[in-house]
PDB file of C-alpha atoms in Angstrom:
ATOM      1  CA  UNK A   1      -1.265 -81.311  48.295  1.00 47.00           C
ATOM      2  CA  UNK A   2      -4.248 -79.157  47.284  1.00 48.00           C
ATOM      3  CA  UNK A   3      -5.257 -78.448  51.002  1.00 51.00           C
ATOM      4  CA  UNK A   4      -1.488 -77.232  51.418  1.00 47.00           C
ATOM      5  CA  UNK A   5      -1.343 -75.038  48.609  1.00 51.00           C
ATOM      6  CA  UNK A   6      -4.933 -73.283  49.443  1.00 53.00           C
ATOM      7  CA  UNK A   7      -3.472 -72.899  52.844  1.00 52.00           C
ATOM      8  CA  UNK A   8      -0.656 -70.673  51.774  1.00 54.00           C
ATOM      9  CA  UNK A   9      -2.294 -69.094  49.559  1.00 54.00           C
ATOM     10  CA  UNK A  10      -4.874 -67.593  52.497  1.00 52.00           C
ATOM     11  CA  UNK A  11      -1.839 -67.618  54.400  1.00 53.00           C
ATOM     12  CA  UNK A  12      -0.115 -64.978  51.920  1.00 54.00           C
ATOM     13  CA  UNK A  13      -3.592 -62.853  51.675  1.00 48.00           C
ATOM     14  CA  UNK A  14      -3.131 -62.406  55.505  1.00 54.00           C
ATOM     15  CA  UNK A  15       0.083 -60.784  55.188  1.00 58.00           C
ATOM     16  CA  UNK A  16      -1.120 -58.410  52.586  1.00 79.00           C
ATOM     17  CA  UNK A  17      -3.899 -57.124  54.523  1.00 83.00           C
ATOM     18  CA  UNK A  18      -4.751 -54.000  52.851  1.00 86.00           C
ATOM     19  CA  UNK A  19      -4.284 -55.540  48.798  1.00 87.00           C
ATOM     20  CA  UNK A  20      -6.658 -58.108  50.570  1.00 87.00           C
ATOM     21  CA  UNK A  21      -9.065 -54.970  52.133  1.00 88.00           C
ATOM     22  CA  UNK A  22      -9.295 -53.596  48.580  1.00 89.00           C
ATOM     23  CA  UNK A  23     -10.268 -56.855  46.781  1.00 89.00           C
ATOM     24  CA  UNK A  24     -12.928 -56.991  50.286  1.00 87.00           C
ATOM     25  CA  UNK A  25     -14.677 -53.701  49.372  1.00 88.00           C
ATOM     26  CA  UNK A  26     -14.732 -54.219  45.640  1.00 91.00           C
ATOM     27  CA  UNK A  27     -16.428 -56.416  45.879  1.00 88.00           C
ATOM     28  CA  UNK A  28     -18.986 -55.474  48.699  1.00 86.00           C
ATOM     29  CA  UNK A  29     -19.500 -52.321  46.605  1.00 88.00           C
ATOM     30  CA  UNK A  30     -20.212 -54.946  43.600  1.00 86.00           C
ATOM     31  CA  UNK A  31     -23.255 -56.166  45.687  1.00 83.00           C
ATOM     32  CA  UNK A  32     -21.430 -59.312  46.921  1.00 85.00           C
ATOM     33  CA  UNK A  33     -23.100 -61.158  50.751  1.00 82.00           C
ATOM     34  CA  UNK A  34     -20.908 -61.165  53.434  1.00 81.00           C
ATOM     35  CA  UNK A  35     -20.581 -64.991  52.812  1.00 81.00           C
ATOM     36  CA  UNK A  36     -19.854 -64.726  48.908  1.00 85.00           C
ATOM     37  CA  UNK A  37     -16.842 -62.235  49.234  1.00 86.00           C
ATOM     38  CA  UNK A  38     -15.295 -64.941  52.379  1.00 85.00           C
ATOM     39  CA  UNK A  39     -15.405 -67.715  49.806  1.00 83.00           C
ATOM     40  CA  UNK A  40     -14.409 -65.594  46.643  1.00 86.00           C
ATOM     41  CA  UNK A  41     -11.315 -64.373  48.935  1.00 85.00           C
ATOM     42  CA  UNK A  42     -10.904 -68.208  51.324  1.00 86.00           C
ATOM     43  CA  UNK A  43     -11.289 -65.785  54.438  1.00 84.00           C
ATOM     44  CA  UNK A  44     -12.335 -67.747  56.774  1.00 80.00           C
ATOM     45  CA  UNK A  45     -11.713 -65.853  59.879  1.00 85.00           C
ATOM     46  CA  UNK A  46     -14.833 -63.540  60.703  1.00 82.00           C
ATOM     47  CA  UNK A  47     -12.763 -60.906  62.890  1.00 84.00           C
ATOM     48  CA  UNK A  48     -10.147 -60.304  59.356  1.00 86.00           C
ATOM     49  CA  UNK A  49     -13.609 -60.440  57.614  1.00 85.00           C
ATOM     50  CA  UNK A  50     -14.759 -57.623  59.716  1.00 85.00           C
ATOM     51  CA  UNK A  51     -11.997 -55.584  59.665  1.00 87.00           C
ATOM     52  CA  UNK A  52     -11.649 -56.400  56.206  1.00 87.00           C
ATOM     53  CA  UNK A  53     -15.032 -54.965  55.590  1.00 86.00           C
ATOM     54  CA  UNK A  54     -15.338 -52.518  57.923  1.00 87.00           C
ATOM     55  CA  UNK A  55     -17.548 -48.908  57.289  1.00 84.00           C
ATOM     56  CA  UNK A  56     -18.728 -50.604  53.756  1.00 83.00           C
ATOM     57  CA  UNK A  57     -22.260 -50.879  54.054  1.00 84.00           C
ATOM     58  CA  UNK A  58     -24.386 -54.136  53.334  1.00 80.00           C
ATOM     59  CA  UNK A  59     -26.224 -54.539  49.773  1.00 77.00           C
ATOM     60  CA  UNK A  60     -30.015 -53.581  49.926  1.00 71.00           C
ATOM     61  CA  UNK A  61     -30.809 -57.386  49.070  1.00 67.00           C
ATOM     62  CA  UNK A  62     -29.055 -58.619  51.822  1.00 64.00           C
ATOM     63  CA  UNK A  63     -31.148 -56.902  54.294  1.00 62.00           C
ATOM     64  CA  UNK A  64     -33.831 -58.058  55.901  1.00 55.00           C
ATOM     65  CA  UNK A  65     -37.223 -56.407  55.989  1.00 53.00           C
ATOM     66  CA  UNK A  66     -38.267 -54.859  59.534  1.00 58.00           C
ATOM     67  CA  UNK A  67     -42.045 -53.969  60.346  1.00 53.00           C
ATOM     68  CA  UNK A  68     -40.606 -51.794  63.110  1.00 67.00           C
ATOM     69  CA  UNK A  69     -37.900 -49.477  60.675  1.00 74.00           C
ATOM     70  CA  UNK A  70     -40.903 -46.843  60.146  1.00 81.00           C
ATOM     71  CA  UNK A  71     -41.251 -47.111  64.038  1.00 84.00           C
ATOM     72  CA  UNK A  72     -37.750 -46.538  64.921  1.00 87.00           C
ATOM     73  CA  UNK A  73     -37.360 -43.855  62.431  1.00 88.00           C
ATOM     74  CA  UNK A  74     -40.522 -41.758  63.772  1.00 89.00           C
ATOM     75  CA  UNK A  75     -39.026 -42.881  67.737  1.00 88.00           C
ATOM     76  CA  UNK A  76     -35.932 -41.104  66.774  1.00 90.00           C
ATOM     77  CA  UNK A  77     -38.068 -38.391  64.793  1.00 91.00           C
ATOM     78  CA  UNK A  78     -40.018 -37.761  68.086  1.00 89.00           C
ATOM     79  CA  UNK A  79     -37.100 -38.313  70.370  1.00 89.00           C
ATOM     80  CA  UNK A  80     -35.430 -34.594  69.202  1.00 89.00           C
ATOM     81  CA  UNK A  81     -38.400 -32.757  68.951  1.00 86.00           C
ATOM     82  CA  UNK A  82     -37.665 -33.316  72.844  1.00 83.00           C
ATOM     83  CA  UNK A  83     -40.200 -35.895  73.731  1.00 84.00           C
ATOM     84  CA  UNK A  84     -40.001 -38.387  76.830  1.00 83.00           C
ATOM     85  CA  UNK A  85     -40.702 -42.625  76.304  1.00 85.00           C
ATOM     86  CA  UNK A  86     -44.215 -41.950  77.802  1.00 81.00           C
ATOM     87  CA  UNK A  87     -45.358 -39.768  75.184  1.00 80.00           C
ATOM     88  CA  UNK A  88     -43.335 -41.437  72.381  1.00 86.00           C
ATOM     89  CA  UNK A  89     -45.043 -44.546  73.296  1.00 84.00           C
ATOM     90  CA  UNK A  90     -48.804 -43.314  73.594  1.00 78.00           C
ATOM     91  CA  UNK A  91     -47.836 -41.708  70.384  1.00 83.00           C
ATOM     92  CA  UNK A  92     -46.177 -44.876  68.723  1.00 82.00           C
ATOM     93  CA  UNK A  93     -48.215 -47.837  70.700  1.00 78.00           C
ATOM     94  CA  UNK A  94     -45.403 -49.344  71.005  1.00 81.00           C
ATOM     95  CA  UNK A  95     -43.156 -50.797  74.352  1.00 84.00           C
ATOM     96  CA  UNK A  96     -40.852 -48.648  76.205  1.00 86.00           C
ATOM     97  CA  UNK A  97     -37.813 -51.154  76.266  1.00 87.00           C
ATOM     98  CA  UNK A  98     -37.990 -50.889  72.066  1.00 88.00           C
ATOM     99  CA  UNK A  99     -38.246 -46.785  72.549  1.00 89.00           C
ATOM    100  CA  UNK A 100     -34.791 -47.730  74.890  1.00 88.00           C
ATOM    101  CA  UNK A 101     -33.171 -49.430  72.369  1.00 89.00           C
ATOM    102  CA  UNK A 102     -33.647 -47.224  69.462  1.00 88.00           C
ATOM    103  CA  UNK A 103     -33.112 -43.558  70.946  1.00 89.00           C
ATOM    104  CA  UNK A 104     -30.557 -43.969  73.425  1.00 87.00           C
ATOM    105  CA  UNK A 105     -28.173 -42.297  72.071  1.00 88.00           C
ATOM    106  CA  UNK A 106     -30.099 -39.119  71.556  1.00 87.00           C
ATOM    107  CA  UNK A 107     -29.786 -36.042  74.468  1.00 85.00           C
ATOM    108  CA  UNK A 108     -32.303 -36.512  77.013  1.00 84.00           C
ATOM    109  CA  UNK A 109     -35.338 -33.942  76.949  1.00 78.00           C
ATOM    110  CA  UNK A 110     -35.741 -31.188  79.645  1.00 75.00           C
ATOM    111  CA  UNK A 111     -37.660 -32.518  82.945  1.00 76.00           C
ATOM    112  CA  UNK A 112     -41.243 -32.223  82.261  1.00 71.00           C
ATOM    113  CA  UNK A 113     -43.662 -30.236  84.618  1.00 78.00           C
ATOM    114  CA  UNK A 114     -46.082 -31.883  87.020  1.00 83.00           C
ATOM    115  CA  UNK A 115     -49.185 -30.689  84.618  1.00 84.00           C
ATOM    116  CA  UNK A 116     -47.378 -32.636  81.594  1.00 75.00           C
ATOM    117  CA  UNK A 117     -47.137 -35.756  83.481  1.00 75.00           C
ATOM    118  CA  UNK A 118     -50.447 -35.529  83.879  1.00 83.00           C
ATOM    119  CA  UNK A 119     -51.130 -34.906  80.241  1.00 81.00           C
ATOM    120  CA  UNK A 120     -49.217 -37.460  79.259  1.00 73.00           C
ATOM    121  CA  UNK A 121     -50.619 -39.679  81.924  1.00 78.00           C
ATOM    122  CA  UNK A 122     -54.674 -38.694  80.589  1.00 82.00           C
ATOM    123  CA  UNK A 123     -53.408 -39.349  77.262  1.00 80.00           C
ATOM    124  CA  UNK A 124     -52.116 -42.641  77.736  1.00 76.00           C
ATOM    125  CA  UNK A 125     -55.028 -43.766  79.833  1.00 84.00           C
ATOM    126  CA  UNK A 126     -57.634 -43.003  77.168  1.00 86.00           C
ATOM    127  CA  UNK A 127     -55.561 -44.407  74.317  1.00 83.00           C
ATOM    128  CA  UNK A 128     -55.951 -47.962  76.548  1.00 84.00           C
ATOM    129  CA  UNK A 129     -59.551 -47.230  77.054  1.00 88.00           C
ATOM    130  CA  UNK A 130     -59.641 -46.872  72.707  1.00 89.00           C
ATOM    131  CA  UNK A 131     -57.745 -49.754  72.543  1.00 88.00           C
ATOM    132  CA  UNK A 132     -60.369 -52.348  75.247  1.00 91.00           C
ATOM    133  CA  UNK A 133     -63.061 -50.583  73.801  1.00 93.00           C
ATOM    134  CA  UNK A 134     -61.962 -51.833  69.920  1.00 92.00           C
ATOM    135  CA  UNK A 135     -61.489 -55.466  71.172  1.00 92.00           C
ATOM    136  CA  UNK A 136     -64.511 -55.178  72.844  1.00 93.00           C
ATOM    137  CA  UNK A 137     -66.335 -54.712  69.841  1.00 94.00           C
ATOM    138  CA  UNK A 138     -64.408 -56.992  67.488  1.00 93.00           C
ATOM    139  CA  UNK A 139     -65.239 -59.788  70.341  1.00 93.00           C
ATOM    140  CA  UNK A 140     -69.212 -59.296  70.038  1.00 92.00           C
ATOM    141  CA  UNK A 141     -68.781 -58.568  66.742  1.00 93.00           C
ATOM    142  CA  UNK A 142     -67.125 -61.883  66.100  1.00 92.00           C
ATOM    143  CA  UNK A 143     -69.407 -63.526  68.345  1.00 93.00           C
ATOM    144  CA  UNK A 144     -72.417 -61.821  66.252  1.00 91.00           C
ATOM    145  CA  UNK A 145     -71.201 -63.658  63.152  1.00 92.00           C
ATOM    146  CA  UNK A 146     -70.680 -67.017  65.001  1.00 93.00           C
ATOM    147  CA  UNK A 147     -74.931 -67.025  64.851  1.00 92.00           C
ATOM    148  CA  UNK A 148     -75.785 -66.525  61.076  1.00 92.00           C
ATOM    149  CA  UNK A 149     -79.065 -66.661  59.827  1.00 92.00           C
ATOM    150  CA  UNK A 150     -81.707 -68.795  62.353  1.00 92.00           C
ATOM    151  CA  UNK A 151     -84.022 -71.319  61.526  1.00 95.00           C
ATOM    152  CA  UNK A 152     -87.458 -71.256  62.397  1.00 96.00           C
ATOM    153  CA  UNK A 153     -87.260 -74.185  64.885  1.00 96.00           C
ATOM    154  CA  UNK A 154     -84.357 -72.178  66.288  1.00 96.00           C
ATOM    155  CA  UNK A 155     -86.440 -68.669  66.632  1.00 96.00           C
ATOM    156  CA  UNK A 156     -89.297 -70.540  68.436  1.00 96.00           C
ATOM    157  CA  UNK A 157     -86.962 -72.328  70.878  1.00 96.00           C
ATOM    158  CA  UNK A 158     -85.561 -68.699  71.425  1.00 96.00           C
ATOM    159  CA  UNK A 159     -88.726 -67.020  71.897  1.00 96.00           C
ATOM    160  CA  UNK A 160     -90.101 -69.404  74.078  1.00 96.00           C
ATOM    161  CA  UNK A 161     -87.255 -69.006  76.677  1.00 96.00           C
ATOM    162  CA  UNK A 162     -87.164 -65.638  75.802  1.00 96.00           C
ATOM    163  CA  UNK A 163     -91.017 -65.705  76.874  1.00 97.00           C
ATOM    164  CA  UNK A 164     -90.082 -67.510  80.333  1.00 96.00           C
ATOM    165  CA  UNK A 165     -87.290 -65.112  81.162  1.00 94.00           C
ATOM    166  CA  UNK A 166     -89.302 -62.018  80.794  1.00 94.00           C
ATOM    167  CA  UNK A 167     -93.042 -62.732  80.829  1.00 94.00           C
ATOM    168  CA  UNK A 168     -95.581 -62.890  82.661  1.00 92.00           C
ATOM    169  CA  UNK A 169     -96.743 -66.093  84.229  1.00 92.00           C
ATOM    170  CA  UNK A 170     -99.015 -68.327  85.642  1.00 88.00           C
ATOM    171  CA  UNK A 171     -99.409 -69.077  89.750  1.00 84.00           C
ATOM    172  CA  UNK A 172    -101.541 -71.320  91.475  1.00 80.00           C
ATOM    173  CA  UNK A 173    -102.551 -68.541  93.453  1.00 77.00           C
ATOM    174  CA  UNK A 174    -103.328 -66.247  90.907  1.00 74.00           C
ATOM    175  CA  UNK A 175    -104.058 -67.390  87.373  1.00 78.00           C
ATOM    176  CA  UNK A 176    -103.251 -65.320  84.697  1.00 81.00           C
ATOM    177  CA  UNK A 177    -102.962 -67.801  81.459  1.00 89.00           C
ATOM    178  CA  UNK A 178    -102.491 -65.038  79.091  1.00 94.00           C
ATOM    179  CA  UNK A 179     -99.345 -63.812  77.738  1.00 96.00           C
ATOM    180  CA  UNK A 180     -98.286 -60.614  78.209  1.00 95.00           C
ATOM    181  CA  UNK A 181     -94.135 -59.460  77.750  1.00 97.00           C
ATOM    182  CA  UNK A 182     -92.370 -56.545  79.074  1.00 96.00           C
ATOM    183  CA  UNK A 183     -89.256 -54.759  78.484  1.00 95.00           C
ATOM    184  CA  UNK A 184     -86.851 -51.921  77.976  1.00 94.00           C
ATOM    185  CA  UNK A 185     -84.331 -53.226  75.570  1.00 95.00           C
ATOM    186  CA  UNK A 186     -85.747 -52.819  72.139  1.00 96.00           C
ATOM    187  CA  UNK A 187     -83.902 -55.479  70.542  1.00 96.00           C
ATOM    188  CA  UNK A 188     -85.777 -58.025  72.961  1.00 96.00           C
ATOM    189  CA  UNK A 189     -89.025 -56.297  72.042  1.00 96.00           C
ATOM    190  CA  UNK A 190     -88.121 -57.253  68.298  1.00 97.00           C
ATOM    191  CA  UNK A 191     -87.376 -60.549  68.862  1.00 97.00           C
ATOM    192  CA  UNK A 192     -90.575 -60.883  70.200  1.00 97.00           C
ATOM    193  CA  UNK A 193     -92.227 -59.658  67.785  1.00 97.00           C
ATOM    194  CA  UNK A 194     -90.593 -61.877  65.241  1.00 96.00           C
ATOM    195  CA  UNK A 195     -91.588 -64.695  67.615  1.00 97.00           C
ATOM    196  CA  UNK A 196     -95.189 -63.764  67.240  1.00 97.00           C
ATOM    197  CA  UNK A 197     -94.957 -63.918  63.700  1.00 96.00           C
ATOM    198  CA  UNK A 198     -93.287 -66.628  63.103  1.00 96.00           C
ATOM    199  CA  UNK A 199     -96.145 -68.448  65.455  1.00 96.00           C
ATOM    200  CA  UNK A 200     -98.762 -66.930  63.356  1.00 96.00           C
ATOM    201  CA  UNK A 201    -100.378 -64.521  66.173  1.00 96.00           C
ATOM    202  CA  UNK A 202    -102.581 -61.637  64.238  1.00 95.00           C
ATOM    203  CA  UNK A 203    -100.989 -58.264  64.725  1.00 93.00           C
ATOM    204  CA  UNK A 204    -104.787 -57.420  65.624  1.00 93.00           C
ATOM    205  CA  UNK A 205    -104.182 -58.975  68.570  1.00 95.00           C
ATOM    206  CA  UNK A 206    -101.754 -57.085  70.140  1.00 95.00           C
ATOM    207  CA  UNK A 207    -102.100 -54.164  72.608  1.00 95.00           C
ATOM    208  CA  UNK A 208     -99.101 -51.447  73.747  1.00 96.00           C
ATOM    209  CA  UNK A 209     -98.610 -50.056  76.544  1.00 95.00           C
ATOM    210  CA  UNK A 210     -95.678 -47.612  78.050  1.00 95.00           C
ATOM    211  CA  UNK A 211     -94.717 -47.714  81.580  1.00 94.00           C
ATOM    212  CA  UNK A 212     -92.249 -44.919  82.437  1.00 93.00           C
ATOM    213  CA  UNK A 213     -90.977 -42.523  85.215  1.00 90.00           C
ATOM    214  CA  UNK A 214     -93.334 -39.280  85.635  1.00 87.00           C
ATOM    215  CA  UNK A 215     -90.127 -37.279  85.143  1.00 85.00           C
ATOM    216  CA  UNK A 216     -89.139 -38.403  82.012  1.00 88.00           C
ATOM    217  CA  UNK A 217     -90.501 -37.355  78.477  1.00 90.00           C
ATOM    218  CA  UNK A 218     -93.320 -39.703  78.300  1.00 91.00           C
ATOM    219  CA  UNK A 219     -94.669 -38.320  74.832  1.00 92.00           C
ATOM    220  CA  UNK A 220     -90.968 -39.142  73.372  1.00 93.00           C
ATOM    221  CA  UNK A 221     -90.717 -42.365  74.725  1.00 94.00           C
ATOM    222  CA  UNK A 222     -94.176 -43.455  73.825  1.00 93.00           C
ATOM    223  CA  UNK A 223     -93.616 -42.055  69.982  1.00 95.00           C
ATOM    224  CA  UNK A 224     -90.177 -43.944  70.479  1.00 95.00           C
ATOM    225  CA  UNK A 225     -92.228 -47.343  71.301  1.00 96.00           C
ATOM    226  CA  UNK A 226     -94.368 -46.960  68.637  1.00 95.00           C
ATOM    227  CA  UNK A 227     -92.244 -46.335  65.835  1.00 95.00           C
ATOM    228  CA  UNK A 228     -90.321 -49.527  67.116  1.00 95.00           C
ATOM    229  CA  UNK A 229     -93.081 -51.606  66.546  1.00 95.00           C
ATOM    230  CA  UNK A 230     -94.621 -50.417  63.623  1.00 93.00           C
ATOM    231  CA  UNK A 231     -97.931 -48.788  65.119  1.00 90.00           C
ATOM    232  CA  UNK A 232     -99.362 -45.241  66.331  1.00 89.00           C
ATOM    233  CA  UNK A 233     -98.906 -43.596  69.411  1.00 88.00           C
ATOM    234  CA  UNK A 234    -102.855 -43.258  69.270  1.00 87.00           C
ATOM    235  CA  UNK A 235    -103.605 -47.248  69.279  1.00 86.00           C
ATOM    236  CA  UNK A 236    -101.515 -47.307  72.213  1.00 92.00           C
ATOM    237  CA  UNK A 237    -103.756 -48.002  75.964  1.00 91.00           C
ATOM    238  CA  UNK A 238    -102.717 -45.430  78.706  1.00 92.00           C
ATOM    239  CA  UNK A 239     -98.903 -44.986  79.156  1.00 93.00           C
ATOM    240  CA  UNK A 240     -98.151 -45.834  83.229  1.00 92.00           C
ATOM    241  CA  UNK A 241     -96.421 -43.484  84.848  1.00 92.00           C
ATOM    242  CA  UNK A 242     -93.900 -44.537  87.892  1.00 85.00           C
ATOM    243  CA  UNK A 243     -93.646 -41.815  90.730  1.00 82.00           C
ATOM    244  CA  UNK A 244     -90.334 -40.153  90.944  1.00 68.00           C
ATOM    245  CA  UNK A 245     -88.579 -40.867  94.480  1.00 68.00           C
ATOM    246  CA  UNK A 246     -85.955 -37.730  94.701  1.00 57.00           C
ATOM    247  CA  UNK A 247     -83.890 -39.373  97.448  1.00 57.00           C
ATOM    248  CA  UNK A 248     -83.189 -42.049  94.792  1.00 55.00           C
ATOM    249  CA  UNK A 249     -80.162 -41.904  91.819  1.00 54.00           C
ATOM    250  CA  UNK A 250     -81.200 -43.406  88.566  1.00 55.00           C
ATOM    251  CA  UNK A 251     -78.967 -44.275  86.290  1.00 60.00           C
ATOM    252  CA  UNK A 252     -81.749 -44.898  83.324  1.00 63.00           C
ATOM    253  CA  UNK A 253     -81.789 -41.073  82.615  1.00 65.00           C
ATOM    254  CA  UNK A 254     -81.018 -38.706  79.473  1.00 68.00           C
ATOM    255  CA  UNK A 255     -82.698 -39.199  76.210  1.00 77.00           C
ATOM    256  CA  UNK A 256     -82.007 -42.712  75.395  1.00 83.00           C
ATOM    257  CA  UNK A 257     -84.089 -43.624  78.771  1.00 90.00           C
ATOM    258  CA  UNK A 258     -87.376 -44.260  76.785  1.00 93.00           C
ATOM    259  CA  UNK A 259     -89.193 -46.904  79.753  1.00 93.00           C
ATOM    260  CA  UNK A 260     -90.586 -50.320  79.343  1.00 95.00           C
ATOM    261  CA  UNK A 261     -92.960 -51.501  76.639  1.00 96.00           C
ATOM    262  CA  UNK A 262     -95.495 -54.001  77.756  1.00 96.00           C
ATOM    263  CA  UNK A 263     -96.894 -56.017  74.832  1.00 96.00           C
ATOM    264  CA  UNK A 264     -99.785 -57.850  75.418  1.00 95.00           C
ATOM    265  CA  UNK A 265    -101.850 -60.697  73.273  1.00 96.00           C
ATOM    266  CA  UNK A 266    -105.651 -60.628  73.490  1.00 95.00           C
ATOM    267  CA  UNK A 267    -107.517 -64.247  73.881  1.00 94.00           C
ATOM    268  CA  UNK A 268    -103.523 -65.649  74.537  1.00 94.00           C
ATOM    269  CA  UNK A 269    -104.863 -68.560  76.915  1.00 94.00           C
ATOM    270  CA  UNK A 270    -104.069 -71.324  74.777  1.00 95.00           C
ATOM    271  CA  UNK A 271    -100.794 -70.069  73.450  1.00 96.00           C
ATOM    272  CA  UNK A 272     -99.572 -69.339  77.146  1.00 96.00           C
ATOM    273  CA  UNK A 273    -100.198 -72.793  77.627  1.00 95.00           C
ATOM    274  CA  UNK A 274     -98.186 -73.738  74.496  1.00 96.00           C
ATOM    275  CA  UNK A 275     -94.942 -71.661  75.824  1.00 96.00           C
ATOM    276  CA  UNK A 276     -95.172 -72.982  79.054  1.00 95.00           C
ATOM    277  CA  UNK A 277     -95.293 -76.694  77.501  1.00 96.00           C
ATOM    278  CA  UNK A 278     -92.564 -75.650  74.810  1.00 96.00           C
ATOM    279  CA  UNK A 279     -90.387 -74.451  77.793  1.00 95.00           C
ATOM    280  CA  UNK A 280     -90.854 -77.656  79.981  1.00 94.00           C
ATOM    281  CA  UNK A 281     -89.798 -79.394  77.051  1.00 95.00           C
ATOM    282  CA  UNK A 282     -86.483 -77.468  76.217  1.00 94.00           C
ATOM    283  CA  UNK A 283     -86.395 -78.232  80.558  1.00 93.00           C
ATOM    284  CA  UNK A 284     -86.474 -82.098  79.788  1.00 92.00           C
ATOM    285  CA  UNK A 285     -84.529 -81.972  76.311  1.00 92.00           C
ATOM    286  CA  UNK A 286     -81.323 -80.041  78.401  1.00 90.00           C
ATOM    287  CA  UNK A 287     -81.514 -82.704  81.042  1.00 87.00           C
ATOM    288  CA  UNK A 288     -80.954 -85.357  78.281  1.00 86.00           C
ATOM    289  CA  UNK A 289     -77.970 -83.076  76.626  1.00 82.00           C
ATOM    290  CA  UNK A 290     -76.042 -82.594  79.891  1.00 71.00           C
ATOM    291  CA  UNK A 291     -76.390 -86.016  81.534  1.00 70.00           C
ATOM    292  CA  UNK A 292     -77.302 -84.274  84.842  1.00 70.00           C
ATOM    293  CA  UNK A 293     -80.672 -85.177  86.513  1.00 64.00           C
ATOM    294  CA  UNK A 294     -82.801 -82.406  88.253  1.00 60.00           C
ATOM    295  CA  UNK A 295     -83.046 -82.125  92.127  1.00 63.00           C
ATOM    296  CA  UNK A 296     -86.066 -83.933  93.712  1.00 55.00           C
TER     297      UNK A 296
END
């Protein structure tokens, strides 16, 4: 009997559609959901609902926060002052298909010239080269932290591969047991240096030298070098000039081109033998970690 008597009642709503429409939008303009004024008035039938409702505006609780409202506002914004999707979007960031959505029903901007399209083209091109570049340095960046602070065990495992990458070394035919490192990056010149210290080698015992292209500025690089290191351009042996080949195209030019430094450790025989033991051993210790076996 209830069921019946709730069904008439919607039944007699329906025929009073515009008593019904008034109740609707007082109480949408009371802040009422969508949902609340259908069960407050038993309308359930969403197309009388809509109609019912229809030009009254949603409550502010009842909508949902966008991230991309700002965007379409400034789309639209940008859209008038005559601009095409391919500027709106290097402008914006932002996809073309969204830039679709929210301006298409805005007039359509004058054909742009050839030398805009280029413009725009330039402008898009280096705002993707900004964007690589930034997530190129978050990755190192990122990968920089990943490292933290290194224990001394650590540093001398380092600086003894470090040693066998870039040193010199010895050959059966032609001994040289003394160590002696060269370079051009100055961060692998520091970590040398560190190396040294940590193993307890005497400052004292080191000698600098520059090697560098005749055509560069030799006095800059060598004062470069030498403020690296800590030392005097004056304590430094004789800088090495390279001879300049015309016919060939350097790309190590320019003021940051500052040469190689060659450090080298007086009376070094028995610590050359050292690294070369330390980095047969990190040889051996690999072979354990991987599983693998070496050849022959």
């Amino acid at each position: 009997m209830t069921d019946i008597r709730s069904r008439n009642s919607r039944d007699s709503k329906y025929a009073d559609f515009e008593d019904l429409r008034e109740q609707a939008i007082t109480l949408r303009r009371e802040g009422l959901s969508r949902r609340q004024i259908r069960d407050r008035l038993l309308v359930d039938n969403n197309d009388i609902l809509n109609r019912l409702l229809d030009g009254e505006p949603a409550p502010d609780w009842t909508r949902r926060p966008n991230a991309k409202d700002d965007l379409r506002a400034k789309a639209r914004e940008l859209r008038l002052q005559g601009m095409t999707y391919d500027r709106i979007q290097v402008e914006l960031g932002c996809s073309k298909s969204s830039i679709s959505l929210w301006v298409r029903d805005l007039p359509k901007p004058p054909r742009r010239t050839r030398e805009e399209a280029s413009a725009i083209a330039k402008r898009g091109w280096e705002a993707t080269l900004q964007r690589r570049e930034e997530e190129r340095r978050q990755t190192k960046q990122a990968a920089k932290d990943e490292i933290g602070t290194l224990s001394e065990r650590e540093l001398m495992i380092v600086g003894a591969a470090l040693y066998w990458a870039e040193g010199t070394k010895d050959k059966p035919h032609a001994r040289r047991e003394s160590v002696a490192f060269v370079n051009s990056d100055p961060s692998m010149i520091q970590v040398f240096l560190a190396w040294l210290d940590l193993l307890g080698v005497d400052r004292e015992l080191l000698r600098f030298h520059v090697s560098i292209h005749e055509s560069a500025d030799v006095l800059a690089a060598e004062e470069y070098w030498a403020g690296l290191v800590g030392s005097d351009t004056s304590s430094f042996g004789r800088t090495t000039l390279k001879k300049h080949n015309a016919k060939t195209v350097r790309k190590n030019v320019g003021a940051d081109y500052h040469g190689c430094l060659i450090v080298q450790v007086q009376r070094s025989a028995d610590l050359y033998r050292r690294i070369e033991g330390w980095w047969y051993g990190i040889v051996d210790a690999s072979v354990l970690v991987s599983g693998r076996s070496l050849p022959g």
